[in-house]
C-alpha cells in the first residue's frame, strides 16, 4: 500500500535552514508529481511546492519562492524540501503528498506530517 | 484566501449539508476542484477530485459539483463521524500554483 513518511522537522532559529525528507513506498515515485503542503498551528492548508515526476519542473508558492527548493531522488524513493532563511511564519506541520494524476491540486495520499518550529 | 469558504456549517444526523467554495476566472473558472476532509489531528483525506469524482472507498454520501467560478461539496445522510474541517483546492492559472480554501468546520449537532 502507498505510504509517505516525512522526517527532518524540528526547532530552528529565524534565518536558519532545514531539510525535510519524505520516504515513499507502495508506488513508482517517478510516475507522479509530488507536493509539499503546510499547515500552521490552528490554521488552514497552504500549498508550498510541486515537482514533476522527472524532477525537471518545479513550482513554488509566492510565500516561499526563493527560500525553498523541492527535489527528488526517484532511485531512492525520496522527496525533499530544503527550507532556507526561515521565518517565524514558516512554523507549520509540513506534509508531503502524492498527486492523484488527474488534476493539479488533487492529492490522494498524504504523509503524517513533520513539524517545523521557527523560534529564537 | 482567494478561494472563499464559509468558516462553519452545521447539521443534524441524517440531514443534507452543502459546503461552498467561491473563486474566480483564473482558478475555479478554468480548472477542476478537489475536496478534502481533515479530522482533528490527522492528515487531510481526498474526498472529491476532478470536481465530481470520488476516490475508491469514499462513500457516495459525498458528492461534488461545480458551476462557473463556484463549487460545492454536498454531504447527505449526515453522520457524527463527518464532523471535521473541509477544504477545497484548485489550480490558479495566474498564480501558477495550487490554492486551498480557508476551510469550513462542520459540526454535527
mmCIF file of C-alpha atoms in Angstrom:
data_model
loop_
_atom_site.group_PDB
_atom_site.id
_atom_site.type_symbol
_atom_site.label_atom_id
_atom_site.label_comp_id
_atom_site.label_asym_id
_atom_site.label_seq_id
_atom_site.Cartn_x
_atom_site.Cartn_y
_atom_site.Cartn_z
ATOM 1 C CA UNK A 1 0.000 0.000 0.000
ATOM 2 C CA UNK A 2 1.043 3.598 -0.557
ATOM 3 C CA UNK A 3 2.983 5.120 2.307
ATOM 4 C CA UNK A 4 4.559 8.529 2.727
ATOM 5 C CA UNK A 5 6.724 9.197 5.776
ATOM 6 C CA UNK A 6 8.141 12.653 6.438
ATOM 7 C CA UNK A 7 11.138 13.438 8.609
ATOM 8 C CA UNK A 8 13.566 16.247 9.318
ATOM 9 C CA UNK A 9 11.360 18.704 11.171
ATOM 10 C CA UNK A 10 12.403 20.387 14.375
ATOM 11 C CA UNK A 11 13.167 23.644 16.137
ATOM 12 C CA UNK A 12 15.245 26.157 14.202
ATOM 13 C CA UNK A 13 16.145 29.799 14.781
ATOM 14 C CA UNK A 14 14.942 32.555 12.443
ATOM 15 C CA UNK A 15 17.242 32.752 9.452
ATOM 16 C CA UNK A 16 18.175 29.100 9.797
ATOM 17 C CA UNK A 17 17.803 26.183 7.419
ATOM 18 C CA UNK A 18 16.245 22.754 7.459
ATOM 19 C CA UNK A 19 15.920 19.867 5.014
ATOM 20 C CA UNK A 20 12.767 17.792 5.091
ATOM 21 C CA UNK A 21 12.584 14.310 3.601
ATOM 22 C CA UNK A 22 9.651 12.175 2.533
ATOM 23 C CA UNK A 23 10.144 8.431 2.050
ATOM 24 C CA UNK A 24 7.691 6.983 -0.461
ATOM 25 C CA UNK A 25 6.698 3.340 -0.862
ATOM 26 C CA UNK A 26 3.972 1.260 -2.486
ATOM 27 C CA UNK A 27 4.055 3.037 -5.852
ATOM 28 C CA UNK A 28 6.506 4.095 -8.561
ATOM 29 C CA UNK A 29 7.603 7.535 -7.417
ATOM 30 C CA UNK A 30 8.831 8.656 -10.837
ATOM 31 C CA UNK A 31 5.342 8.237 -12.304
ATOM 32 C CA UNK A 32 3.843 11.003 -10.195
ATOM 33 C CA UNK A 33 4.096 14.691 -9.458
ATOM 34 C CA UNK A 34 4.607 15.274 -5.742
ATOM 35 C CA UNK A 35 3.922 18.249 -3.499
ATOM 36 C CA UNK A 36 4.626 19.740 -0.110
ATOM 37 C CA UNK A 37 1.731 21.355 1.724
ATOM 38 C CA UNK A 38 1.928 23.004 5.136
ATOM 39 C CA UNK A 39 -0.462 23.856 7.930
ATOM 40 C CA UNK A 40 0.348 26.445 10.576
ATOM 41 C CA UNK A 41 -0.955 25.637 14.083
ATOM 42 C CA UNK A 42 -4.715 26.098 14.151
ATOM 43 C CA UNK A 43 -4.780 27.358 10.562
ATOM 44 C CA UNK A 44 -5.755 26.051 7.140
ATOM 45 C CA UNK A 45 -3.809 24.255 4.443
ATOM 46 C CA UNK A 46 -1.248 26.115 2.338
ATOM 47 C CA UNK A 47 0.353 24.616 -0.766
ATOM 48 C CA UNK A 48 4.130 25.103 -0.794
ATOM 49 C CA UNK A 49 5.637 23.413 -3.840
ATOM 50 C CA UNK A 50 5.154 20.906 -6.694
ATOM 51 C CA UNK A 51 7.683 18.804 -8.590
ATOM 52 C CA UNK A 52 7.218 16.776 -11.756
ATOM 53 C CA UNK A 53 7.919 13.059 -11.899
ATOM 54 C CA UNK A 54 11.303 13.572 -13.521
ATOM 55 C CA UNK A 55 12.182 16.495 -11.270
ATOM 56 C CA UNK A 56 12.727 18.806 -14.240
ATOM 57 C CA UNK A 57 9.733 21.043 -13.475
ATOM 58 C CA UNK A 58 9.157 22.750 -10.154
ATOM 59 C CA UNK A 59 6.568 25.226 -8.877
ATOM 60 C CA UNK A 60 6.546 27.320 -5.715
ATOM 61 C CA UNK A 61 4.077 29.415 -3.751
ATOM 62 C CA UNK A 62 4.899 33.113 -3.721
ATOM 63 C CA UNK A 63 5.265 32.978 0.070
ATOM 64 C CA UNK A 64 8.306 30.675 -0.180
ATOM 65 C CA UNK A 65 9.709 31.479 -3.645
ATOM 66 C CA UNK A 66 13.480 31.950 -3.451
ATOM 67 C CA UNK A 67 13.758 30.437 0.036
ATOM 68 C CA UNK A 68 12.647 26.878 -0.642
ATOM 69 C CA UNK A 69 13.880 24.154 -3.009
ATOM 70 C CA UNK A 70 11.989 20.977 -3.826
ATOM 71 C CA UNK A 71 13.854 17.988 -5.222
ATOM 72 C CA UNK A 72 13.540 14.238 -5.530
ATOM 73 C CA UNK A 73 15.643 11.100 -5.840
ATOM 74 C CA UNK A 74 13.464 8.564 -7.622
ATOM 75 C CA UNK A 75 16.071 5.839 -7.312
ATOM 76 C CA UNK A 76 15.935 6.177 -3.525
ATOM 77 C CA UNK A 77 12.176 6.836 -3.421
ATOM 78 C CA UNK A 78 12.749 10.116 -1.627
ATOM 79 C CA UNK A 79 11.265 13.602 -1.901
ATOM 80 C CA UNK A 80 12.985 16.598 -0.317
ATOM 81 C CA UNK A 81 12.183 20.148 0.722
ATOM 82 C CA UNK A 82 15.045 22.444 1.599
ATOM 83 C CA UNK A 83 13.950 25.428 3.677
ATOM 84 C CA UNK A 84 16.250 28.449 3.967
ATOM 85 C CA UNK A 85 16.041 31.898 5.571
ATOM 86 C CA UNK A 86 13.317 30.554 7.810
ATOM 87 C CA UNK A 87 10.854 32.953 9.415
ATOM 88 C CA UNK A 88 8.505 32.509 12.378
ATOM 89 C CA UNK A 89 5.593 32.427 9.925
ATOM 90 C CA UNK A 90 7.066 29.268 8.362
ATOM 91 C CA UNK A 91 6.169 27.410 11.572
ATOM 92 C CA UNK A 92 3.835 24.626 10.480
ATOM 93 C CA UNK A 93 3.298 20.932 10.007
ATOM 94 C CA UNK A 94 4.719 20.085 6.583
ATOM 95 C CA UNK A 95 3.013 17.298 4.647
ATOM 96 C CA UNK A 96 4.273 15.571 1.537
ATOM 97 C CA UNK A 97 1.519 14.439 -0.788
ATOM 98 C CA UNK A 98 1.187 12.353 -3.930
ATOM 99 C CA UNK A 99 -0.621 13.878 -6.896
ATOM 100 C CA UNK A 100 -3.542 11.711 -7.971
ATOM 101 C CA UNK A 101 -2.613 12.136 -11.617
ATOM 102 C CA UNK A 102 -5.866 13.713 -12.713
ATOM 103 C CA UNK A 103 -5.780 17.395 -11.874
ATOM 104 C CA UNK A 104 -3.479 19.896 -10.314
ATOM 105 C CA UNK A 105 -4.187 20.111 -6.600
ATOM 106 C CA UNK A 106 -5.637 16.621 -6.268
ATOM 107 C CA UNK A 107 -3.592 14.726 -3.694
ATOM 108 C CA UNK A 108 -4.706 11.185 -2.976
ATOM 109 C CA UNK A 109 -2.102 10.197 -0.380
ATOM 110 C CA UNK A 110 -0.586 12.278 2.392
ATOM 111 C CA UNK A 111 2.094 11.609 4.963
ATOM 112 C CA UNK A 112 1.540 12.136 8.668
ATOM 113 C CA UNK A 113 3.460 15.417 8.579
ATOM 114 C CA UNK A 114 6.578 16.782 10.247
ATOM 115 C CA UNK A 115 6.538 19.846 12.484
ATOM 116 C CA UNK A 116 8.844 22.763 11.769
ATOM 117 C CA UNK A 117 9.074 25.379 14.514
ATOM 118 C CA UNK A 118 10.910 28.617 13.815
ATOM 119 C CA UNK A 119 11.649 30.462 17.032
ATOM 120 C CA UNK A 120 14.527 32.123 18.842
ATOM 121 C CA UNK B 1 -7.898 33.126 0.835
ATOM 122 C CA UNK B 2 -8.516 33.598 -2.880
ATOM 123 C CA UNK B 3 -10.897 30.651 -2.553
ATOM 124 C CA UNK B 4 -13.673 31.597 -0.171
ATOM 125 C CA UNK B 5 -15.380 29.085 2.094
ATOM 126 C CA UNK B 6 -17.819 29.791 4.888
ATOM 127 C CA UNK B 7 -15.974 29.305 8.209
ATOM 128 C CA UNK B 8 -18.590 26.961 9.644
ATOM 129 C CA UNK B 9 -21.631 24.882 8.827
ATOM 130 C CA UNK B 10 -23.760 22.595 10.951
ATOM 131 C CA UNK B 11 -26.423 19.949 10.601
ATOM 132 C CA UNK B 12 -28.203 17.186 12.440
ATOM 133 C CA UNK B 13 -27.733 13.454 11.831
ATOM 134 C CA UNK B 14 -29.423 12.339 8.623
ATOM 135 C CA UNK B 15 -29.588 15.852 7.218
ATOM 136 C CA UNK B 16 -28.001 17.043 3.966
ATOM 137 C CA UNK B 17 -25.475 19.870 4.145
ATOM 138 C CA UNK B 18 -23.605 21.747 1.438
ATOM 139 C CA UNK B 19 -20.241 23.466 1.711
ATOM 140 C CA UNK B 20 -19.446 26.086 -0.891
ATOM 141 C CA UNK B 21 -16.178 27.288 -2.395
ATOM 142 C CA UNK B 22 -16.094 30.524 -4.361
ATOM 143 C CA UNK B 23 -13.230 31.557 -6.616
ATOM 144 C CA UNK B 24 -12.580 33.368 -9.860
ATOM 145 C CA UNK B 25 -11.988 33.020 -13.559
ATOM 146 C CA UNK B 26 -8.304 32.135 -13.210
ATOM 147 C CA UNK B 27 -8.899 29.256 -10.816
ATOM 148 C CA UNK B 28 -12.272 27.504 -10.417
ATOM 149 C CA UNK B 29 -13.483 29.090 -13.643
ATOM 150 C CA UNK B 30 -10.837 27.196 -15.628
ATOM 151 C CA UNK B 31 -9.836 24.213 -13.500
ATOM 152 C CA UNK B 32 -11.261 21.272 -11.617
ATOM 153 C CA UNK B 33 -11.899 21.392 -7.895
ATOM 154 C CA UNK B 34 -10.835 18.928 -5.227
ATOM 155 C CA UNK B 35 -12.251 18.477 -1.748
ATOM 156 C CA UNK B 36 -10.555 17.237 1.415
ATOM 157 C CA UNK B 37 -11.738 16.145 4.827
ATOM 158 C CA UNK B 38 -9.453 16.668 7.805
ATOM 159 C CA UNK B 39 -10.302 15.027 11.100
ATOM 160 C CA UNK B 40 -8.713 16.518 14.252
ATOM 161 C CA UNK B 41 -5.024 15.691 14.495
ATOM 162 C CA UNK B 42 -4.995 13.822 11.189
ATOM 163 C CA UNK B 43 -3.683 14.428 7.686
ATOM 164 C CA UNK B 44 -6.239 15.553 5.085
ATOM 165 C CA UNK B 45 -8.085 12.900 3.081
ATOM 166 C CA UNK B 46 -9.131 13.343 -0.548
ATOM 167 C CA UNK B 47 -12.923 13.171 -0.857
ATOM 168 C CA UNK B 48 -13.588 14.520 -4.364
ATOM 169 C CA UNK B 49 -11.265 15.097 -7.325
ATOM 170 C CA UNK B 50 -11.893 16.488 -10.791
ATOM 171 C CA UNK B 51 -14.866 18.378 -9.302
ATOM 172 C CA UNK B 52 -17.171 15.329 -9.265
ATOM 173 C CA UNK B 53 -15.176 12.103 -8.882
ATOM 174 C CA UNK B 54 -14.918 10.072 -5.688
ATOM 175 C CA UNK B 55 -11.785 8.034 -4.914
ATOM 176 C CA UNK B 56 -12.465 4.404 -4.141
ATOM 177 C CA UNK B 57 -13.572 3.950 -0.558
ATOM 178 C CA UNK B 58 -15.264 7.329 -0.224
ATOM 179 C CA UNK B 59 -18.976 6.835 0.499
ATOM 180 C CA UNK B 60 -21.442 8.049 -2.127
ATOM 181 C CA UNK B 61 -22.945 10.294 0.564
ATOM 182 C CA UNK B 62 -20.257 12.734 -0.545
ATOM 183 C CA UNK B 63 -20.732 14.474 -3.899
ATOM 184 C CA UNK B 64 -19.171 17.414 -5.684
ATOM 185 C CA UNK B 65 -20.455 19.940 -8.175
ATOM 186 C CA UNK B 66 -19.113 22.974 -9.997
ATOM 187 C CA UNK B 67 -20.719 25.873 -11.809
ATOM 188 C CA UNK B 68 -18.849 28.846 -13.206
ATOM 189 C CA UNK B 69 -16.476 30.121 -10.560
ATOM 190 C CA UNK B 70 -18.019 28.238 -7.641
ATOM 191 C CA UNK B 71 -18.011 24.669 -6.416
ATOM 192 C CA UNK B 72 -19.871 22.784 -3.762
ATOM 193 C CA UNK B 73 -19.451 19.674 -1.630
ATOM 194 C CA UNK B 74 -22.672 18.023 -0.543
ATOM 195 C CA UNK B 75 -22.915 15.530 2.284
ATOM 196 C CA UNK B 76 -26.154 13.596 2.565
ATOM 197 C CA UNK B 77 -27.254 11.380 5.449
ATOM 198 C CA UNK B 78 -25.016 13.335 7.827
ATOM 199 C CA UNK B 79 -23.241 11.213 10.442
ATOM 200 C CA UNK B 80 -21.408 12.162 13.623
ATOM 201 C CA UNK B 81 -18.117 10.998 12.135
ATOM 202 C CA UNK B 82 -18.489 13.616 9.401
ATOM 203 C CA UNK B 83 -17.624 16.301 11.958
ATOM 204 C CA UNK B 84 -14.367 17.665 10.549
ATOM 205 C CA UNK B 85 -12.745 20.502 8.621
ATOM 206 C CA UNK B 86 -13.337 20.548 4.874
ATOM 207 C CA UNK B 87 -11.127 22.238 2.295
ATOM 208 C CA UNK B 88 -11.490 22.906 -1.415
ATOM 209 C CA UNK B 89 -8.483 23.226 -3.731
ATOM 210 C CA UNK B 90 -7.774 24.035 -7.344
ATOM 211 C CA UNK B 91 -5.040 25.303 -9.649
ATOM 212 C CA UNK B 92 -4.741 29.018 -10.388
ATOM 213 C CA UNK B 93 -3.520 29.835 -13.896
ATOM 214 C CA UNK B 94 -2.450 33.359 -12.946
ATOM 215 C CA UNK B 95 -0.524 32.409 -9.812
ATOM 216 C CA UNK B 96 0.756 29.182 -11.391
ATOM 217 C CA UNK B 97 0.117 27.354 -8.175
ATOM 218 C CA UNK B 98 -2.376 25.440 -6.073
ATOM 219 C CA UNK B 99 -4.936 27.283 -3.978
ATOM 220 C CA UNK B 100 -6.706 25.971 -0.915
ATOM 221 C CA UNK B 101 -9.853 27.464 0.515
ATOM 222 C CA UNK B 102 -9.744 28.703 4.086
ATOM 223 C CA UNK B 103 -11.627 25.649 5.293
ATOM 224 C CA UNK B 104 -15.099 25.002 6.679
ATOM 225 C CA UNK B 105 -15.636 23.482 10.100
ATOM 226 C CA UNK B 106 -18.608 21.138 10.001
ATOM 227 C CA UNK B 107 -20.397 20.471 13.273
ATOM 228 C CA UNK B 108 -22.886 17.629 13.631
ATOM 229 C CA UNK B 109 -25.385 18.706 16.267
#
